Amino acid sequence: MGSRLPPAALSLKQFLQRQKVLGVYRSMLRTIRQVPDEADRKYLRGWAREEFKRNKNATNQDAIRMMITQATNHLEELQKSLLLARS
């Protein structure tokens, strides 16, 4: 008897990695909402969407891990900039 999973089912590793990507994306959009200037907010939202869309079909696990790290670094920098702007 064969597997009951559909042929396009993700492995556990892929599923966890996908959850991590979605988490970073959501955090990025939440952080961008805090940007005071509307034009900057719009630009950053578009930039984030395009970056994630552009890499949506990536399959190399190491490349995806590297992109997650880069996105996390961008997110941290944006959060630090917002924190400095408020003080």
PDB file of N, CA and C in Angstrom:
ATOM      1  N   MET A   1       0.841  -1.175   0.000  1.00  0.00           N
ATOM      2  CA  MET A   1       0.000   0.000   0.000  1.00  0.00           C
ATOM      3  C   MET A   1       0.889   1.242   0.000  1.00  0.00           C
ATOM      4  N   GLY A   2       0.575   2.216  -0.838  1.00  0.00           N
ATOM      5  CA  GLY A   2       1.370   3.426  -0.982  1.00  0.00           C
ATOM      6  C   GLY A   2       1.078   4.452   0.098  1.00  0.00           C
ATOM      7  N   SER A   3       1.792   5.531   0.029  1.00  0.00           N
ATOM      8  CA  SER A   3       1.624   6.630   0.981  1.00  0.00           C
ATOM      9  C   SER A   3       0.269   7.304   0.762  1.00  0.00           C
ATOM     10  N   ARG A   4      -0.318   7.788   1.840  1.00  0.00           N
ATOM     11  CA  ARG A   4      -1.612   8.461   1.745  1.00  0.00           C
ATOM     12  C   ARG A   4      -1.441   9.963   1.503  1.00  0.00           C
ATOM     13  N   LEU A   5      -0.204  10.424   1.505  1.00  0.00           N
ATOM     14  CA  LEU A   5       0.058  11.844   1.286  1.00  0.00           C
ATOM     15  C   LEU A   5      -0.064  12.190  -0.187  1.00  0.00           C
ATOM     16  N   PRO A   6      -0.559  13.373  -0.489  1.00  0.00           N
ATOM     17  CA  PRO A   6      -0.576  13.795  -1.902  1.00  0.00           C
ATOM     18  C   PRO A   6       0.854  13.952  -2.407  1.00  0.00           C
ATOM     19  N   PRO A   7       1.055  13.840  -3.711  1.00  0.00           N
ATOM     20  CA  PRO A   7       2.420  13.899  -4.263  1.00  0.00           C
ATOM     21  C   PRO A   7       3.151  15.207  -3.962  1.00  0.00           C
ATOM     22  N   ALA A   8       2.432  16.293  -3.742  1.00  0.00           N
ATOM     23  CA  ALA A   8       3.076  17.588  -3.509  1.00  0.00           C
ATOM     24  C   ALA A   8       3.252  17.885  -2.017  1.00  0.00           C
ATOM     25  N   ALA A   9       3.063  16.903  -1.152  1.00  0.00           N
ATOM     26  CA  ALA A   9       3.187  17.130   0.289  1.00  0.00           C
ATOM     27  C   ALA A   9       4.630  17.489   0.647  1.00  0.00           C
ATOM     28  N   LEU A  10       4.775  18.408   1.600  1.00  0.00           N
ATOM     29  CA  LEU A  10       6.099  18.841   2.041  1.00  0.00           C
ATOM     30  C   LEU A  10       6.658  17.867   3.072  1.00  0.00           C
ATOM     31  N   SER A  11       7.971  17.730   3.077  1.00  0.00           N
ATOM     32  CA  SER A  11       8.600  16.955   4.140  1.00  0.00           C
ATOM     33  C   SER A  11       8.531  17.796   5.418  1.00  0.00           C
ATOM     34  N   LEU A  12       8.824  17.189   6.550  1.00  0.00           N
ATOM     35  CA  LEU A  12       8.791  17.922   7.818  1.00  0.00           C
ATOM     36  C   LEU A  12       9.761  19.098   7.786  1.00  0.00           C
ATOM     37  N   LYS A  13      10.955  18.852   7.258  1.00  0.00           N
ATOM     38  CA  LYS A  13      11.976  19.908   7.177  1.00  0.00           C
ATOM     39  C   LYS A  13      11.485  21.070   6.306  1.00  0.00           C
ATOM     40  N   GLN A  14      10.877  20.739   5.168  1.00  0.00           N
ATOM     41  CA  GLN A  14      10.361  21.775   4.278  1.00  0.00           C
ATOM     42  C   GLN A  14       9.212  22.536   4.936  1.00  0.00           C
ATOM     43  N   PHE A  15       8.346  21.807   5.639  1.00  0.00           N
ATOM     44  CA  PHE A  15       7.221  22.437   6.323  1.00  0.00           C
ATOM     45  C   PHE A  15       7.704  23.428   7.381  1.00  0.00           C
ATOM     46  N   LEU A  16       8.680  22.999   8.188  1.00  0.00           N
ATOM     47  CA  LEU A  16       9.212  23.872   9.237  1.00  0.00           C
ATOM     48  C   LEU A  16       9.897  25.094   8.641  1.00  0.00           C
ATOM     49  N   GLN A  17      10.611  24.872   7.549  1.00  0.00           N
ATOM     50  CA  GLN A  17      11.287  25.988   6.891  1.00  0.00           C
ATOM     51  C   GLN A  17      10.257  26.966   6.320  1.00  0.00           C
ATOM     52  N   ARG A  18       9.191  26.444   5.758  1.00  0.00           N
ATOM     53  CA  ARG A  18       8.116  27.290   5.217  1.00  0.00           C
ATOM     54  C   ARG A  18       7.484  28.112   6.336  1.00  0.00           C
ATOM     55  N   GLN A  19       7.262  27.501   7.490  1.00  0.00           N
ATOM     56  CA  GLN A  19       6.687  28.212   8.629  1.00  0.00           C
ATOM     57  C   GLN A  19       7.607  29.339   9.083  1.00  0.00           C
ATOM     58  N   LYS A  20       8.907  29.068   9.041  1.00  0.00           N
ATOM     59  CA  LYS A  20       9.888  30.090   9.435  1.00  0.00           C
ATOM     60  C   LYS A  20       9.848  31.261   8.461  1.00  0.00           C
ATOM     61  N   VAL A  21       9.773  30.968   7.167  1.00  0.00           N
ATOM     62  CA  VAL A  21       9.707  32.016   6.142  1.00  0.00           C
ATOM     63  C   VAL A  21       8.449  32.854   6.341  1.00  0.00           C
ATOM     64  N   LEU A  22       7.320  32.194   6.529  1.00  0.00           N
ATOM     65  CA  LEU A  22       6.066  32.922   6.730  1.00  0.00           C
ATOM     66  C   LEU A  22       6.113  33.773   8.001  1.00  0.00           C
ATOM     67  N   GLY A  23       6.750  33.262   9.035  1.00  0.00           N
ATOM     68  CA  GLY A  23       6.891  34.016  10.280  1.00  0.00           C
ATOM     69  C   GLY A  23       7.716  35.279  10.090  1.00  0.00           C
ATOM     70  N   VAL A  24       8.818  35.153   9.363  1.00  0.00           N
ATOM     71  CA  VAL A  24       9.669  36.320   9.097  1.00  0.00           C
ATOM     72  C   VAL A  24       8.904  37.326   8.246  1.00  0.00           C
ATOM     73  N   TYR A  25       8.162  36.839   7.258  1.00  0.00           N
ATOM     74  CA  TYR A  25       7.384  37.724   6.392  1.00  0.00           C
ATOM     75  C   TYR A  25       6.327  38.488   7.195  1.00  0.00           C
ATOM     76  N   ARG A  26       5.615  37.780   8.045  1.00  0.00           N
ATOM     77  CA  ARG A  26       4.596  38.438   8.881  1.00  0.00           C
ATOM     78  C   ARG A  26       5.228  39.467   9.816  1.00  0.00           C
ATOM     79  N   SER A  27       6.343  39.096  10.424  1.00  0.00           N
ATOM     80  CA  SER A  27       7.041  40.032  11.320  1.00  0.00           C
ATOM     81  C   SER A  27       7.495  41.269  10.557  1.00  0.00           C
ATOM     82  N   MET A  28       7.970  41.055   9.343  1.00  0.00           N
ATOM     83  CA  MET A  28       8.427  42.162   8.508  1.00  0.00           C
ATOM     84  C   MET A  28       7.258  43.110   8.228  1.00  0.00           C
ATOM     85  N   LEU A  29       6.122  42.565   7.828  1.00  0.00           N
ATOM     86  CA  LEU A  29       4.967  43.414   7.531  1.00  0.00           C
ATOM     87  C   LEU A  29       4.453  44.125   8.783  1.00  0.00           C
ATOM     88  N   ARG A  30       4.471  43.439   9.924  1.00  0.00           N
ATOM     89  CA  ARG A  30       4.048  44.074  11.184  1.00  0.00           C
ATOM     90  C   ARG A  30       4.973  45.232  11.540  1.00  0.00           C
ATOM     91  N   THR A  31       6.265  45.029  11.358  1.00  0.00           N
ATOM     92  CA  THR A  31       7.244  46.066  11.670  1.00  0.00           C
ATOM     93  C   THR A  31       7.095  47.242  10.706  1.00  0.00           C
ATOM     94  N   ILE A  32       6.865  46.938   9.435  1.00  0.00           N
ATOM     95  CA  ILE A  32       6.708  47.996   8.434  1.00  0.00           C
ATOM     96  C   ILE A  32       5.498  48.861   8.767  1.00  0.00           C
ATOM     97  N   ARG A  33       4.463  48.278   9.344  1.00  0.00           N
ATOM     98  CA  ARG A  33       3.274  49.058   9.738  1.00  0.00           C
ATOM     99  C   ARG A  33       3.612  50.150  10.743  1.00  0.00           C
ATOM    100  N   GLN A  34       4.719  50.011  11.451  1.00  0.00           N
ATOM    101  CA  GLN A  34       5.109  50.988  12.468  1.00  0.00           C
ATOM    102  C   GLN A  34       5.894  52.166  11.888  1.00  0.00           C
ATOM    103  N   VAL A  35       6.276  52.075  10.614  1.00  0.00           N
ATOM    104  CA  VAL A  35       7.017  53.171   9.975  1.00  0.00           C
ATOM    105  C   VAL A  35       6.092  54.378   9.881  1.00  0.00           C
ATOM    106  N   PRO A  36       6.535  55.538  10.408  1.00  0.00           N
ATOM    107  CA  PRO A  36       5.649  56.704  10.469  1.00  0.00           C
ATOM    108  C   PRO A  36       5.267  57.315   9.112  1.00  0.00           C
ATOM    109  N   ASP A  37       6.186  57.351   8.181  1.00  0.00           N
ATOM    110  CA  ASP A  37       5.923  57.998   6.893  1.00  0.00           C
ATOM    111  C   ASP A  37       5.208  57.041   5.931  1.00  0.00           C
ATOM    112  N   GLU A  38       4.077  57.486   5.399  1.00  0.00           N
ATOM    113  CA  GLU A  38       3.256  56.651   4.503  1.00  0.00           C
ATOM    114  C   GLU A  38       4.018  56.210   3.253  1.00  0.00           C
ATOM    115  N   ALA A  39       4.773  57.128   2.651  1.00  0.00           N
ATOM    116  CA  ALA A  39       5.529  56.801   1.431  1.00  0.00           C
ATOM    117  C   ALA A  39       6.591  55.740   1.722  1.00  0.00           C
ATOM    118  N   ASP A  40       7.286  55.874   2.854  1.00  0.00           N
ATOM    119  CA  ASP A  40       8.294  54.880   3.238  1.00  0.00           C
ATOM    120  C   ASP A  40       7.641  53.529   3.499  1.00  0.00           C
ATOM    121  N   ARG A  41       6.496  53.574   4.178  1.00  0.00           N
ATOM    122  CA  ARG A  41       5.761  52.338   4.476  1.00  0.00           C
ATOM    123  C   ARG A  41       5.378  51.617   3.178  1.00  0.00           C
ATOM    124  N   LYS A  42       4.855  52.378   2.242  1.00  0.00           N
ATOM    125  CA  LYS A  42       4.426  51.802   0.960  1.00  0.00           C
ATOM    126  C   LYS A  42       5.627  51.200   0.214  1.00  0.00           C
ATOM    127  N   TYR A  43       6.741  51.944   0.194  1.00  0.00           N
ATOM    128  CA  TYR A  43       7.948  51.456  -0.474  1.00  0.00           C
ATOM    129  C   TYR A  43       8.440  50.161   0.168  1.00  0.00           C
ATOM    130  N   LEU A  44       8.538  50.145   1.501  1.00  0.00           N
ATOM    131  CA  LEU A  44       9.049  48.973   2.207  1.00  0.00           C
ATOM    132  C   LEU A  44       8.129  47.763   2.037  1.00  0.00           C
ATOM    133  N   ARG A  45       6.819  47.998   2.072  1.00  0.00           N
ATOM    134  CA  ARG A  45       5.860  46.899   1.879  1.00  0.00           C
ATOM    135  C   ARG A  45       6.038  46.289   0.492  1.00  0.00           C
ATOM    136  N   GLY A  46       6.161  47.148  -0.518  1.00  0.00           N
ATOM    137  CA  GLY A  46       6.374  46.668  -1.889  1.00  0.00           C
ATOM    138  C   GLY A  46       7.682  45.920  -2.031  1.00  0.00           C
ATOM    139  N   TRP A  47       8.718  46.458  -1.407  1.00  0.00           N
ATOM    140  CA  TRP A  47      10.041  45.805  -1.452  1.00  0.00           C
ATOM    141  C   TRP A  47       9.975  44.419  -0.822  1.00  0.00           C
ATOM    142  N   ALA A  48       9.364  44.316   0.360  1.00  0.00           N
ATOM    143  CA  ALA A  48       9.273  43.028   1.051  1.00  0.00           C
ATOM    144  C   ALA A  48       8.487  42.025   0.214  1.00  0.00           C
ATOM    145  N   ARG A  49       7.351  42.458  -0.305  1.00  0.00           N
ATOM    146  CA  ARG A  49       6.529  41.549  -1.124  1.00  0.00           C
ATOM    147  C   ARG A  49       7.293  41.044  -2.336  1.00  0.00           C
ATOM    148  N   GLU A  50       7.963  41.959  -3.025  1.00  0.00           N
ATOM    149  CA  GLU A  50       8.716  41.564  -4.223  1.00  0.00           C
ATOM    150  C   GLU A  50       9.839  40.593  -3.899  1.00  0.00           C
ATOM    151  N   GLU A  51      10.568  40.856  -2.810  1.00  0.00           N
ATOM    152  CA  GLU A  51      11.671  39.967  -2.431  1.00  0.00           C
ATOM    153  C   GLU A  51      11.172  38.557  -2.122  1.00  0.00           C
ATOM    154  N   PHE A  52      10.100  38.473  -1.358  1.00  0.00           N
ATOM    155  CA  PHE A  52       9.575  37.156  -1.007  1.00  0.00           C
ATOM    156  C   PHE A  52       8.965  36.476  -2.229  1.00  0.00           C
ATOM    157  N   LYS A  53       8.285  37.245  -3.073  1.00  0.00           N
ATOM    158  CA  LYS A  53       7.677  36.684  -4.290  1.00  0.00           C
ATOM    159  C   LYS A  53       8.764  36.168  -5.237  1.00  0.00           C
ATOM    160  N   ARG A  54       9.827  36.960  -5.363  1.00  0.00           N
ATOM    161  CA  ARG A  54      10.915  36.608  -6.281  1.00  0.00           C
ATOM    162  C   ARG A  54      11.570  35.283  -5.892  1.00  0.00           C
ATOM    163  N   ASN A  55      11.611  35.008  -4.597  1.00  0.00           N
ATOM    164  CA  ASN A  55      12.289  33.796  -4.118  1.00  0.00           C
ATOM    165  C   ASN A  55      11.324  32.674  -3.756  1.00  0.00           C
ATOM    166  N   LYS A  56      10.068  32.837  -4.116  1.00  0.00           N
ATOM    167  CA  LYS A  56       9.042  31.885  -3.697  1.00  0.00           C
ATOM    168  C   LYS A  56       9.246  30.470  -4.248  1.00  0.00           C
ATOM    169  N   ASN A  57       9.879  30.337  -5.398  1.00  0.00           N
ATOM    170  CA  ASN A  57      10.052  29.015  -6.004  1.00  0.00           C
ATOM    171  C   ASN A  57      11.417  28.392  -5.713  1.00  0.00           C
ATOM    172  N   ALA A  58      12.159  28.973  -4.789  1.00  0.00           N
ATOM    173  CA  ALA A  58      13.477  28.418  -4.441  1.00  0.00           C
ATOM    174  C   ALA A  58      13.299  27.052  -3.789  1.00  0.00           C
ATOM    175  N   THR A  59      14.168  26.118  -4.123  1.00  0.00           N
ATOM    176  CA  THR A  59      14.065  24.769  -3.562  1.00  0.00           C
ATOM    177  C   THR A  59      15.336  24.320  -2.841  1.00  0.00           C
ATOM    178  N   ASN A  60      16.451  24.974  -3.110  1.00  0.00           N
ATOM    179  CA  ASN A  60      17.711  24.601  -2.471  1.00  0.00           C
ATOM    180  C   ASN A  60      17.646  24.977  -0.982  1.00  0.00           C
ATOM    181  N   GLN A  61      17.734  23.972  -0.114  1.00  0.00           N
ATOM    182  CA  GLN A  61      17.585  24.177   1.324  1.00  0.00           C
ATOM    183  C   GLN A  61      18.613  25.163   1.880  1.00  0.00           C
ATOM    184  N   ASP A  62      19.858  25.059   1.416  1.00  0.00           N
ATOM    185  CA  ASP A  62      20.899  25.971   1.912  1.00  0.00           C
ATOM    186  C   ASP A  62      20.635  27.409   1.477  1.00  0.00           C
ATOM    187  N   ALA A  63      20.193  27.581   0.236  1.00  0.00           N
ATOM    188  CA  ALA A  63      19.882  28.923  -0.265  1.00  0.00           C
ATOM    189  C   ALA A  63      18.708  29.516   0.507  1.00  0.00           C
ATOM    190  N   ILE A  64      17.711  28.697   0.799  1.00  0.00           N
ATOM    191  CA  ILE A  64      16.546  29.176   1.553  1.00  0.00           C
ATOM    192  C   ILE A  64      16.971  29.583   2.959  1.00  0.00           C
ATOM    193  N   ARG A  65      17.821  28.775   3.572  1.00  0.00           N
ATOM    194  CA  ARG A  65      18.322  29.099   4.916  1.00  0.00           C
ATOM    195  C   ARG A  65      19.071  30.434   4.903  1.00  0.00           C
ATOM    196  N   MET A  66      19.872  30.644   3.875  1.00  0.00           N
ATOM    197  CA  MET A  66      20.618  31.894   3.751  1.00  0.00           C
ATOM    198  C   MET A  66      19.655  33.077   3.573  1.00  0.00           C
ATOM    199  N   MET A  67      18.609  32.888   2.758  1.00  0.00           N
ATOM    200  CA  MET A  67      17.633  33.962   2.534  1.00  0.00           C
ATOM    201  C   MET A  67      16.867  34.279   3.821  1.00  0.00           C
ATOM    202  N   ILE A  68      16.575  33.254   4.619  1.00  0.00           N
ATOM    203  CA  ILE A  68      15.894  33.477   5.901  1.00  0.00           C
ATOM    204  C   ILE A  68      16.793  34.315   6.807  1.00  0.00           C
ATOM    205  N   THR A  69      18.074  33.996   6.832  1.00  0.00           N
ATOM    206  CA  THR A  69      19.025  34.744   7.647  1.00  0.00           C
ATOM    207  C   THR A  69      19.110  36.198   7.180  1.00  0.00           C
ATOM    208  N   GLN A  70      19.169  36.406   5.870  1.00  0.00           N
ATOM    209  CA  GLN A  70      19.223  37.770   5.334  1.00  0.00           C
ATOM    210  C   GLN A  70      17.957  38.548   5.677  1.00  0.00           C
ATOM    211  N   ALA A  71      16.806  37.900   5.533  1.00  0.00           N
ATOM    212  CA  ALA A  71      15.535  38.569   5.841  1.00  0.00           C
ATOM    213  C   ALA A  71      15.460  38.917   7.322  1.00  0.00           C
ATOM    214  N   THR A  72      15.936  38.021   8.173  1.00  0.00           N
ATOM    215  CA  THR A  72      15.946  38.270   9.615  1.00  0.00           C
ATOM    216  C   THR A  72      16.864  39.443   9.942  1.00  0.00           C
ATOM    217  N   ASN A  73      18.006  39.520   9.275  1.00  0.00           N
ATOM    218  CA  ASN A  73      18.927  40.646   9.482  1.00  0.00           C
ATOM    219  C   ASN A  73      18.288  41.962   9.048  1.00  0.00           C
ATOM    220  N   HIS A  74      17.607  41.956   7.894  1.00  0.00           N
ATOM    221  CA  HIS A  74      16.908  43.169   7.434  1.00  0.00           C
ATOM    222  C   HIS A  74      15.837  43.575   8.446  1.00  0.00           C
ATOM    223  N   LEU A  75      15.121  42.589   8.953  1.00  0.00           N
ATOM    224  CA  LEU A  75      14.069  42.862   9.930  1.00  0.00           C
ATOM    225  C   LEU A  75      14.641  43.489  11.190  1.00  0.00           C
ATOM    226  N   GLU A  76      15.734  42.924  11.693  1.00  0.00           N
ATOM    227  CA  GLU A  76      16.366  43.463  12.900  1.00  0.00           C
ATOM    228  C   GLU A  76      16.858  44.892  12.680  1.00  0.00           C
ATOM    229  N   GLU A  77      17.429  45.147  11.503  1.00  0.00           N
ATOM    230  CA  GLU A  77      17.898  46.508  11.200  1.00  0.00           C
ATOM    231  C   GLU A  77      16.745  47.495  11.144  1.00  0.00           C
ATOM    232  N   LEU A  78      15.636  47.077  10.546  1.00  0.00           N
ATOM    233  CA  LEU A  78      14.463  47.941  10.472  1.00  0.00           C
ATOM    234  C   LEU A  78      13.919  48.224  11.874  1.00  0.00           C
ATOM    235  N   GLN A  79      13.876  47.190  12.700  1.00  0.00           N
ATOM    236  CA  GLN A  79      13.397  47.374  14.080  1.00  0.00           C
ATOM    237  C   GLN A  79      14.310  48.314  14.862  1.00  0.00           C
ATOM    238  N   LYS A  80      15.616  48.181  14.674  1.00  0.00           N
ATOM    239  CA  LYS A  80      16.562  49.070  15.359  1.00  0.00           C
ATOM    240  C   LYS A  80      16.394  50.512  14.878  1.00  0.00           C
ATOM    241  N   SER A  81      16.217  50.691  13.574  1.00  0.00           N
ATOM    242  CA  SER A  81      16.030  52.031  13.015  1.00  0.00           C
ATOM    243  C   SER A  81      14.772  52.678  13.568  1.00  0.00           C
ATOM    244  N   LEU A  82      13.693  51.900  13.669  1.00  0.00           N
ATOM    245  CA  LEU A  82      12.451  52.440  14.229  1.00  0.00           C
ATOM    246  C   LEU A  82      12.620  52.819  15.685  1.00  0.00           C
ATOM    247  N   LEU A  83      13.352  51.995  16.416  1.00  0.00           N
ATOM    248  CA  LEU A  83      13.596  52.256  17.825  1.00  0.00           C
ATOM    249  C   LEU A  83      14.413  53.551  17.994  1.00  0.00           C
ATOM    250  N   LEU A  84      15.437  53.726  17.154  1.00  0.00           N
ATOM    251  CA  LEU A  84      16.258  54.935  17.210  1.00  0.00           C
ATOM    252  C   LEU A  84      15.457  56.161  16.802  1.00  0.00           C
ATOM    253  N   ALA A  85      14.566  56.008  15.844  1.00  0.00           N
ATOM    254  CA  ALA A  85      13.763  57.141  15.386  1.00  0.00           C
ATOM    255  C   ALA A  85      12.797  57.619  16.465  1.00  0.00           C
ATOM    256  N   ARG A  86      12.358  56.697  17.300  1.00  0.00           N
ATOM    257  CA  ARG A  86      11.421  57.063  18.374  1.00  0.00           C
ATOM    258  C   ARG A  86      12.099  57.759  19.535  1.00  0.00           C
ATOM    259  N   SER A  87      13.392  57.471  19.735  1.00  0.00           N
ATOM    260  CA  SER A  87      14.069  58.049  20.910  1.00  0.00           C
ATOM    261  C   SER A  87      14.674  59.402  20.638  1.00  0.00           C
TER     262      SER A  87
END
